[in-house]
Amino acid sequence: MPQKRRAGRWGRRILGAVLLILVLLFVGIFYAAQHILLENAQALGNELADSYSLEESRNIRSVEILIDLGAQYLDDQIQAGASQSALEDWMKNFFQKVTAVTGQEVLDPYGVVHGQIVAAVPWWGDADYDYTQTKWYQMALQAQGDPIFTDAYPDAITGRPVLTIAQKCQNSDDVIAFDIFPENFSVQDNAQALPAGSSCFFCDSSGTLLYARTQMEEQGEALTEYVRVLYEKIQLGQLDGAQAYIYDLSGEKQAVYFNTTENGWLSIITIPYSALLGGLRLAFQAALLLCGGALLILAAMSLRERRIQRRMDRVSETVAALGNLYYAIYRVDVAQGTYEAIKGSELIQQLPPTGQYPQLVEAVSEVIDPETFSQFQSSFSLPNLQRLLEEEVPDFGGDFRRRFGEEYRWVNVRLLFDPSLQPHEAVLCFRLVDGEKAAQLRQLQLMEHALDSAKQSEAAREQFFSQMSHDMRTPLNVIIGTAQLAQRTCEEKSQTYLKKIQVAASQLLNLINDILEISRIEQAGLHLENRQFDLGETVRQCVSAFQPQAELQEKELTLSLQLDRSQVYGDAFRLQQVLNNLLSNALKFTEKGDHIQVSVEQLQRDKHAKYRLIVADTGIGMSKEFLPKLFLPYERETRFSTQTVLGTGLGMPIVKSIVTSMGGQIQVDSTLGEGSTFTLTLPLEAAEEQTPPPDAPAPQELTGSLSGKRVLLAEDFDMNMEITTELLQMCGAQVTQAWNGQEAVEQFQASEPGYFDVILMDMNMPVMDGCTAAAAIRALNRPDSQSVPILALTANAFAEDIAASSQAGMNAHIAKPVDMEQLAALLQRLTADN
């Protein structure tokens, strides 16, 4: 029995020892298994965080490509000298295309062009918004043409967190920017790779939460604070190890994995410990009660290891798939000047897997487009790589054409410096982008075609307005001219009727001028000249033109000039157009005995001075209700007055457009029954004073004023020829008729030198137009070809028509219908020395 008990004790001791050994073995296995699981889980979690970061990098890169393309095209437009309106139109068109590609709610594009904000979706604060103080604009200027990302900040309109990517043009301070709401960065592709209870967070470089996907019930401020603590612990290195963890808002123990993107944003993944360790703890407790449970634990661990390995294999496959985007990948040791082929190109088979880096550059240079051979060699030479490494340039590269067999295709080459590599190492990778490049080139071609179409449309509009002006003025010239002739030969009663015809035709002419002018402004914008002129003399001439009408209507019209420097640079024609409209309105809306005062005052005395022009009257005035509508097209005051006023309501909109285009301002003060005051403030650059030529005496009477003068008249419209000939003959001139430009050149060429005192040239004529004929006469080799005065007598009355006649060598431009007194005075002055 003792032996049996001894044997039993030894057996129990042995069994106890075996059990103890088993328990210790299982305890050791448990902790070893836990360590292995956490290590493997860290590898898996980091791979998942890398995958999320990589997907975010692709999203970011796609936006960078769009904004880089827009900045390049905008820079090209600016270098080509596009106008502000053309740039804004191009920007809006580009924004529409970007929105069409990314979706309506993903990006909010806008930009700064010549100091003006241009937005895809304008908002009421654009005009007053000080963009120069914004972080995105300042960062874009500092980046010198590279795209920048801001951290999240409150949107000025909605108050929601928003990010901005911006890029400055290479040759100007103009900037294109995209606002992106953080929720549009959410990644969904890898949702199935996260265990239950896991969370995914994405933060900017300051730790602001951009978006979150979590099953935690707590949201809002609590979740934001939780992520902020996570971010701070990561920055302090407290969550780097496989054993590191944090408790979430529901008290769940979570393992933490993270990765930082190229632009400093942070991808964070948390996985519950319960999901990582599973039933390991429960199995261990069961193993303490039953040694056989250890086998189950080991089996469970083995199965779990297999599942984890499968997940890791999937992550590795994902990374490999990303690597397959590049047909060749090399790791370059910049310090040693060597390379290692991670994925070699089968088309460069003579290169060994490792070797000297210059051999790699030389081999690649042999297959690229010869036009970029030297550029590639210098850009990717070892000294340039060392420079890029010293300057901490993270990404360098570009596109070039490479030979594949017998054809050339587009390839993108990237040189990447990353903190995950050794400090002196870089990755050189090549990706085929032939399809993408072709799409970009097609898009560029489409945009060029669109630009050509726009130019053709603009030219067609210009031709339409010019033709409309000509076609309307030509019959009016006949009507007004015939009325003038008839008044000189008919009885007094008939003269009254003819005077009414002439007045009505003049009113119709004014209506046509206003309608054509406002249409041109709306369609093609306002074109301004910048030439030196005498401001005081220009205003004086305008006022003098209205003085006879004021005297006839028994109204007082006075002028006051207070100018230190009267010579300025600007558009005298447009300024006269403004004053003519204001004075015409003043005479319309005043009555007998009223006073109209015109004053001009110089406000600043430096080179870039400001001038104030005031047109004030004591007429019927305007109601307070009508003043806000004054500058709207087709609006007219409807209050009662003692006279009926005709007009289109287009004069003041034209005035507003001209003053605004000049960079000036116009203000109106008016009281019904007391009068109106129009105040213009214009910035005009002062010019050197010039001594004006003496004024030529105006003819007091038309009859005989051109006695003895020989006139060559070129006109293709028979009624205009008849009327103009008779008017000139009434003034004493001898008229030679030519029915087209070619005939006018031949008539002049056949005459004796000095025979013709003046040539009157229509612009639109068959066989040869007026400008061509004038240029041909100026080119003749005879003594009077340069000195004979040539006047454009035409229905083409726009500013570009005047410029065209001047360029052809004409001395002056008289618009039809012809004012015979004006024409006679001009002919007297031009032929005074003949």
PDB file of C-alpha atoms in Angstrom, residues 580-794:
ATOM      1  CA  ASN A 580     -23.242 114.648 -75.247  1.00  0.00           C
ATOM      2  CA  ASN A 581     -25.693 112.280 -73.534  1.00  0.00           C
ATOM      3  CA  LEU A 582     -25.719 114.306 -70.315  1.00  0.00           C
ATOM      4  CA  LEU A 583     -26.127 117.671 -72.094  1.00  0.00           C
ATOM      5  CA  SER A 584     -28.789 116.270 -74.434  1.00  0.00           C
ATOM      6  CA  ASN A 585     -30.769 115.016 -71.416  1.00  0.00           C
ATOM      7  CA  ALA A 586     -30.274 118.320 -69.613  1.00  0.00           C
ATOM      8  CA  LEU A 587     -31.796 120.210 -72.563  1.00  0.00           C
ATOM      9  CA  LYS A 588     -34.620 117.669 -72.876  1.00  0.00           C
ATOM     10  CA  PHE A 589     -35.634 117.871 -69.233  1.00  0.00           C
ATOM     11  CA  THR A 590     -35.398 121.640 -68.720  1.00  0.00           C
ATOM     12  CA  GLU A 591     -37.813 124.363 -69.705  1.00  0.00           C
ATOM     13  CA  LYS A 592     -37.624 127.969 -70.815  1.00  0.00           C
ATOM     14  CA  GLY A 593     -35.589 130.079 -68.395  1.00  0.00           C
ATOM     15  CA  ASP A 594     -33.809 127.103 -66.751  1.00  0.00           C
ATOM     16  CA  HIS A 595     -30.054 127.048 -66.166  1.00  0.00           C
ATOM     17  CA  ILE A 596     -27.584 124.300 -67.153  1.00  0.00           C
ATOM     18  CA  GLN A 597     -24.129 124.476 -65.549  1.00  0.00           C
ATOM     19  CA  VAL A 598     -21.113 122.403 -66.718  1.00  0.00           C
ATOM     20  CA  SER A 599     -17.983 122.475 -64.539  1.00  0.00           C
ATOM     21  CA  VAL A 600     -14.659 120.643 -64.708  1.00  0.00           C
ATOM     22  CA  GLU A 601     -12.273 120.576 -61.730  1.00  0.00           C
ATOM     23  CA  GLN A 602      -8.897 118.894 -61.209  1.00  0.00           C
ATOM     24  CA  LEU A 603      -8.938 117.133 -57.817  1.00  0.00           C
ATOM     25  CA  GLN A 604      -5.332 115.848 -57.689  1.00  0.00           C
ATOM     26  CA  ARG A 605      -2.240 117.589 -59.022  1.00  0.00           C
ATOM     27  CA  ASP A 606       0.136 114.627 -59.538  1.00  0.00           C
ATOM     28  CA  LYS A 607       0.708 112.669 -62.765  1.00  0.00           C
ATOM     29  CA  HIS A 608      -2.106 110.207 -62.075  1.00  0.00           C
ATOM     30  CA  ALA A 609      -4.713 112.861 -61.367  1.00  0.00           C
ATOM     31  CA  LYS A 610      -8.445 112.727 -60.824  1.00  0.00           C
ATOM     32  CA  TYR A 611     -10.916 115.056 -62.510  1.00  0.00           C
ATOM     33  CA  ARG A 612     -14.475 115.901 -61.498  1.00  0.00           C
ATOM     34  CA  LEU A 613     -17.026 116.791 -64.179  1.00  0.00           C
ATOM     35  CA  ILE A 614     -20.445 118.092 -63.114  1.00  0.00           C
ATOM     36  CA  VAL A 615     -23.507 118.640 -65.297  1.00  0.00           C
ATOM     37  CA  ALA A 616     -26.242 120.315 -63.231  1.00  0.00           C
ATOM     38  CA  ASP A 617     -29.612 121.698 -64.306  1.00  0.00           C
ATOM     39  CA  THR A 618     -32.651 123.362 -62.733  1.00  0.00           C
ATOM     40  CA  GLY A 619     -35.113 121.293 -64.748  1.00  0.00           C
ATOM     41  CA  ILE A 620     -37.966 118.933 -63.885  1.00  0.00           C
ATOM     42  CA  GLY A 621     -35.747 116.479 -61.966  1.00  0.00           C
ATOM     43  CA  MET A 622     -36.475 112.829 -61.189  1.00  0.00           C
ATOM     44  CA  SER A 623     -38.454 111.034 -58.509  1.00  0.00           C
ATOM     45  CA  LYS A 624     -36.677 109.099 -55.757  1.00  0.00           C
ATOM     46  CA  GLU A 625     -38.417 105.935 -56.938  1.00  0.00           C
ATOM     47  CA  PHE A 626     -36.911 106.258 -60.427  1.00  0.00           C
ATOM     48  CA  LEU A 627     -33.289 106.985 -59.415  1.00  0.00           C
ATOM     49  CA  PRO A 628     -32.385 103.290 -58.766  1.00  0.00           C
ATOM     50  CA  LYS A 629     -33.596 102.464 -62.325  1.00  0.00           C
ATOM     51  CA  LEU A 630     -31.765 105.336 -64.025  1.00  0.00           C
ATOM     52  CA  PHE A 631     -28.923 103.231 -65.422  1.00  0.00           C
ATOM     53  CA  LEU A 632     -31.090 100.278 -66.453  1.00  0.00           C
ATOM     54  CA  PRO A 633     -31.757  99.859 -70.215  1.00  0.00           C
ATOM     55  CA  TYR A 634     -35.132 101.039 -71.575  1.00  0.00           C
ATOM     56  CA  GLU A 635     -36.182 102.665 -68.273  1.00  0.00           C
ATOM     57  CA  ARG A 636     -37.669 106.210 -68.404  1.00  0.00           C
ATOM     58  CA  GLU A 637     -39.228 108.546 -65.836  1.00  0.00           C
ATOM     59  CA  THR A 638     -43.034 108.331 -66.046  1.00  0.00           C
ATOM     60  CA  ARG A 639     -43.978 111.298 -63.829  1.00  0.00           C
ATOM     61  CA  PHE A 640     -46.003 114.141 -65.345  1.00  0.00           C
ATOM     62  CA  SER A 641     -44.193 117.071 -66.992  1.00  0.00           C
ATOM     63  CA  THR A 642     -45.022 119.874 -69.402  1.00  0.00           C
ATOM     64  CA  GLN A 643     -43.345 118.154 -72.345  1.00  0.00           C
ATOM     65  CA  THR A 644     -43.265 114.776 -74.047  1.00  0.00           C
ATOM     66  CA  VAL A 645     -39.702 113.421 -74.270  1.00  0.00           C
ATOM     67  CA  LEU A 646     -38.748 110.857 -76.883  1.00  0.00           C
ATOM     68  CA  GLY A 647     -35.973 108.305 -76.492  1.00  0.00           C
ATOM     69  CA  THR A 648     -35.078 104.668 -75.939  1.00  0.00           C
ATOM     70  CA  GLY A 649     -33.909 104.914 -72.363  1.00  0.00           C
ATOM     71  CA  LEU A 650     -30.447 103.689 -73.473  1.00  0.00           C
ATOM     72  CA  GLY A 651     -28.405 106.872 -73.084  1.00  0.00           C
ATOM     73  CA  MET A 652     -27.727 106.555 -69.364  1.00  0.00           C
ATOM     74  CA  PRO A 653     -26.806 102.824 -69.475  1.00  0.00           C
ATOM     75  CA  ILE A 654     -24.267 103.729 -72.183  1.00  0.00           C
ATOM     76  CA  VAL A 655     -22.916 106.550 -69.997  1.00  0.00           C
ATOM     77  CA  LYS A 656     -22.614 104.171 -67.032  1.00  0.00           C
ATOM     78  CA  SER A 657     -20.756 101.550 -69.113  1.00  0.00           C
ATOM     79  CA  ILE A 658     -18.290 104.103 -70.491  1.00  0.00           C
ATOM     80  CA  VAL A 659     -17.554 105.733 -67.117  1.00  0.00           C
ATOM     81  CA  THR A 660     -17.083 102.347 -65.426  1.00  0.00           C
ATOM     82  CA  SER A 661     -14.767 101.149 -68.217  1.00  0.00           C
ATOM     83  CA  MET A 662     -12.696 104.306 -67.746  1.00  0.00           C
ATOM     84  CA  GLY A 663     -12.266 103.367 -64.093  1.00  0.00           C
ATOM     85  CA  GLY A 664     -14.431 106.232 -62.928  1.00  0.00           C
ATOM     86  CA  GLN A 665     -17.625 106.731 -60.970  1.00  0.00           C
ATOM     87  CA  ILE A 666     -20.895 108.566 -61.649  1.00  0.00           C
ATOM     88  CA  GLN A 667     -23.292 109.863 -58.996  1.00  0.00           C
ATOM     89  CA  VAL A 668     -26.740 111.411 -59.418  1.00  0.00           C
ATOM     90  CA  ASP A 669     -28.597 113.774 -57.130  1.00  0.00           C
ATOM     91  CA  SER A 670     -32.080 114.777 -58.218  1.00  0.00           C
ATOM     92  CA  THR A 671     -35.263 116.189 -56.743  1.00  0.00           C
ATOM     93  CA  LEU A 672     -38.554 116.200 -58.602  1.00  0.00           C
ATOM     94  CA  GLY A 673     -39.342 119.729 -59.733  1.00  0.00           C
ATOM     95  CA  GLU A 674     -35.933 121.150 -58.694  1.00  0.00           C
ATOM     96  CA  GLY A 675     -33.416 119.658 -61.125  1.00  0.00           C
ATOM     97  CA  SER A 676     -30.648 117.046 -61.407  1.00  0.00           C
ATOM     98  CA  THR A 677     -26.885 116.982 -60.841  1.00  0.00           C
ATOM     99  CA  PHE A 678     -24.617 114.368 -62.464  1.00  0.00           C
ATOM    100  CA  THR A 679     -21.115 114.126 -60.951  1.00  0.00           C
ATOM    101  CA  LEU A 680     -18.382 112.184 -62.775  1.00  0.00           C
ATOM    102  CA  THR A 681     -15.041 111.339 -61.146  1.00  0.00           C
ATOM    103  CA  LEU A 682     -12.466 110.104 -63.688  1.00  0.00           C
ATOM    104  CA  PRO A 683      -8.817 109.031 -63.186  1.00  0.00           C
ATOM    105  CA  LEU A 684      -6.803 110.447 -66.109  1.00  0.00           C
ATOM    106  CA  GLU A 685      -3.036 110.434 -66.526  1.00  0.00           C
ATOM    107  CA  ALA A 686      -1.700 113.947 -67.035  1.00  0.00           C
ATOM    108  CA  ALA A 687       0.382 114.633 -70.179  1.00  0.00           C
ATOM    109  CA  GLU A 688       2.873 117.297 -71.211  1.00  0.00           C
ATOM    110  CA  GLU A 689       1.186 120.540 -72.192  1.00  0.00           C
ATOM    111  CA  GLN A 690       1.134 121.330 -75.915  1.00  0.00           C
ATOM    112  CA  THR A 691       0.488 124.632 -77.685  1.00  0.00           C
ATOM    113  CA  PRO A 692      -2.828 124.170 -79.530  1.00  0.00           C
ATOM    114  CA  PRO A 693      -2.967 125.244 -83.202  1.00  0.00           C
ATOM    115  CA  PRO A 694      -4.988 128.398 -83.928  1.00  0.00           C
ATOM    116  CA  ASP A 695      -8.650 127.745 -84.604  1.00  0.00           C
ATOM    117  CA  ALA A 696      -9.673 127.999 -88.244  1.00  0.00           C
ATOM    118  CA  PRO A 697     -12.522 130.484 -88.807  1.00  0.00           C
ATOM    119  CA  ALA A 698     -15.842 128.748 -89.273  1.00  0.00           C
ATOM    120  CA  PRO A 699     -17.834 129.650 -92.369  1.00  0.00           C
ATOM    121  CA  GLN A 700     -20.670 131.968 -91.660  1.00  0.00           C
ATOM    122  CA  GLU A 701     -22.636 130.856 -94.704  1.00  0.00           C
ATOM    123  CA  LEU A 702     -22.535 127.655 -96.770  1.00  0.00           C
ATOM    124  CA  THR A 703     -23.167 129.269-100.155  1.00  0.00           C
ATOM    125  CA  GLY A 704     -19.828 129.932-101.853  1.00  0.00           C
ATOM    126  CA  SER A 705     -17.781 128.732 -98.856  1.00  0.00           C
ATOM    127  CA  LEU A 706     -15.941 126.219-101.081  1.00  0.00           C
ATOM    128  CA  SER A 707     -15.773 128.385-104.166  1.00  0.00           C
ATOM    129  CA  GLY A 708     -13.125 127.210-106.631  1.00  0.00           C
ATOM    130  CA  LYS A 709     -12.344 123.999-104.741  1.00  0.00           C
ATOM    131  CA  ARG A 710     -12.148 120.794-106.805  1.00  0.00           C
ATOM    132  CA  VAL A 711     -13.540 117.737-105.009  1.00  0.00           C
ATOM    133  CA  LEU A 712     -13.189 114.064-106.024  1.00  0.00           C
ATOM    134  CA  LEU A 713     -16.311 112.310-104.618  1.00  0.00           C
ATOM    135  CA  ALA A 714     -16.273 108.466-104.427  1.00  0.00           C
ATOM    136  CA  GLU A 715     -19.764 107.059-103.702  1.00  0.00           C
ATOM    137  CA  ASP A 716     -21.541 103.924-105.002  1.00  0.00           C
ATOM    138  CA  PHE A 717     -25.106 104.756-103.858  1.00  0.00           C
ATOM    139  CA  ASP A 718     -26.699 106.933-106.550  1.00  0.00           C
ATOM    140  CA  MET A 719     -29.017 108.959-104.283  1.00  0.00           C
ATOM    141  CA  ASN A 720     -26.158 109.744-101.869  1.00  0.00           C
ATOM    142  CA  MET A 721     -24.006 110.714-104.868  1.00  0.00           C
ATOM    143  CA  GLU A 722     -26.725 113.038-106.151  1.00  0.00           C
ATOM    144  CA  ILE A 723     -27.411 114.697-102.781  1.00  0.00           C
ATOM    145  CA  THR A 724     -23.772 115.141-101.745  1.00  0.00           C
ATOM    146  CA  THR A 725     -22.831 116.470-105.197  1.00  0.00           C
ATOM    147  CA  GLU A 726     -25.603 119.073-105.091  1.00  0.00           C
ATOM    148  CA  LEU A 727     -24.730 120.167-101.533  1.00  0.00           C
ATOM    149  CA  LEU A 728     -21.068 120.585-102.475  1.00  0.00           C
ATOM    150  CA  GLN A 729     -21.972 122.496-105.630  1.00  0.00           C
ATOM    151  CA  MET A 730     -24.216 124.787-103.587  1.00  0.00           C
ATOM    152  CA  CYS A 731     -21.104 125.618-101.553  1.00  0.00           C
ATOM    153  CA  GLY A 732     -19.263 126.511-104.784  1.00  0.00           C
ATOM    154  CA  ALA A 733     -17.187 123.348-105.204  1.00  0.00           C
ATOM    155  CA  GLN A 734     -16.457 121.586-108.511  1.00  0.00           C
ATOM    156  CA  VAL A 735     -17.260 117.865-108.111  1.00  0.00           C
ATOM    157  CA  THR A 736     -15.764 114.918-110.026  1.00  0.00           C
ATOM    158  CA  GLN A 737     -17.718 111.693-109.437  1.00  0.00           C
ATOM    159  CA  ALA A 738     -16.265 108.180-108.968  1.00  0.00           C
ATOM    160  CA  TRP A 739     -18.613 105.220-108.441  1.00  0.00           C
ATOM    161  CA  ASN A 740     -16.163 102.872-106.650  1.00  0.00           C
ATOM    162  CA  GLY A 741     -12.722 102.914-105.043  1.00  0.00           C
ATOM    163  CA  GLN A 742     -10.906 101.701-108.148  1.00  0.00           C
ATOM    164  CA  GLU A 743     -12.471 104.444-110.256  1.00  0.00           C
ATOM    165  CA  ALA A 744     -11.455 107.026-107.628  1.00  0.00           C
ATOM    166  CA  VAL A 745      -7.815 105.875-107.788  1.00  0.00           C
ATOM    167  CA  GLU A 746      -7.865 106.006-111.592  1.00  0.00           C
ATOM    168  CA  GLN A 747      -9.489 109.494-111.627  1.00  0.00           C
ATOM    169  CA  PHE A 748      -6.840 110.836-109.229  1.00  0.00           C
ATOM    170  CA  GLN A 749      -4.011 109.112-111.130  1.00  0.00           C
ATOM    171  CA  ALA A 750      -5.208 110.604-114.420  1.00  0.00           C
ATOM    172  CA  SER A 751      -5.423 114.164-113.033  1.00  0.00           C
ATOM    173  CA  GLU A 752      -2.623 116.713-113.019  1.00  0.00           C
ATOM    174  CA  PRO A 753      -0.673 116.928-109.711  1.00  0.00           C
ATOM    175  CA  GLY A 754      -2.467 119.319-107.373  1.00  0.00           C
ATOM    176  CA  TYR A 755      -5.670 119.337-109.425  1.00  0.00           C
ATOM    177  CA  PHE A 756      -7.900 117.962-106.653  1.00  0.00           C
ATOM    178  CA  ASP A 757      -8.115 119.975-103.440  1.00  0.00           C
ATOM    179  CA  VAL A 758      -9.795 117.187-101.446  1.00  0.00           C
ATOM    180  CA  ILE A 759     -11.091 113.604-101.836  1.00  0.00           C
ATOM    181  CA  LEU A 760     -14.323 112.424-100.159  1.00  0.00           C
ATOM    182  CA  MET A 761     -14.265 108.619 -99.890  1.00  0.00           C
ATOM    183  CA  ASP A 762     -17.086 106.248 -98.989  1.00  0.00           C
ATOM    184  CA  MET A 763     -15.819 103.112 -97.165  1.00  0.00           C
ATOM    185  CA  ASN A 764     -18.176 100.376 -98.418  1.00  0.00           C
ATOM    186  CA  MET A 765     -17.952 100.295-102.218  1.00  0.00           C
ATOM    187  CA  PRO A 766     -17.771  97.571-104.874  1.00  0.00           C
ATOM    188  CA  VAL A 767     -14.590  96.673-106.803  1.00  0.00           C
ATOM    189  CA  MET A 768     -12.410  98.443-104.225  1.00  0.00           C
ATOM    190  CA  ASP A 769     -13.425  99.712-100.768  1.00  0.00           C
ATOM    191  CA  GLY A 770     -12.587 103.167 -99.468  1.00  0.00           C
ATOM    192  CA  CYS A 771      -9.742 102.198 -97.119  1.00  0.00           C
ATOM    193  CA  THR A 772      -7.986 100.231 -99.873  1.00  0.00           C
ATOM    194  CA  ALA A 773      -8.455 103.098-102.317  1.00  0.00           C
ATOM    195  CA  ALA A 774      -7.074 105.658 -99.832  1.00  0.00           C
ATOM    196  CA  ALA A 775      -4.018 103.470 -99.169  1.00  0.00           C
ATOM    197  CA  ALA A 776      -3.499 103.061-102.936  1.00  0.00           C
ATOM    198  CA  ILE A 777      -3.603 106.851-103.494  1.00  0.00           C
ATOM    199  CA  ARG A 778      -1.115 107.424-100.645  1.00  0.00           C
ATOM    200  CA  ALA A 779       1.222 104.860-102.266  1.00  0.00           C
ATOM    201  CA  LEU A 780       1.286 106.630-105.678  1.00  0.00           C
ATOM    202  CA  ASN A 781       4.584 108.141-106.813  1.00  0.00           C
ATOM    203  CA  ARG A 782       3.435 111.750-107.385  1.00  0.00           C
ATOM    204  CA  PRO A 783       3.953 114.928-105.363  1.00  0.00           C
ATOM    205  CA  ASP A 784       0.350 115.365-104.160  1.00  0.00           C
ATOM    206  CA  SER A 785      -0.361 111.738-103.137  1.00  0.00           C
ATOM    207  CA  GLN A 786       0.676 112.394 -99.544  1.00  0.00           C
ATOM    208  CA  SER A 787      -0.625 115.948 -99.179  1.00  0.00           C
ATOM    209  CA  VAL A 788      -4.102 115.783-100.697  1.00  0.00           C
ATOM    210  CA  PRO A 789      -6.712 115.633 -97.884  1.00  0.00           C
ATOM    211  CA  ILE A 790      -8.788 112.418 -97.921  1.00  0.00           C
ATOM    212  CA  LEU A 791     -11.971 112.300 -95.826  1.00  0.00           C
ATOM    213  CA  ALA A 792     -13.956 109.172 -94.985  1.00  0.00           C
ATOM    214  CA  LEU A 793     -17.560 110.128 -95.759  1.00  0.00           C
ATOM    215  CA  THR A 794     -19.337 106.952 -94.670  1.00  0.00           C
TER     216      THR A 794
END
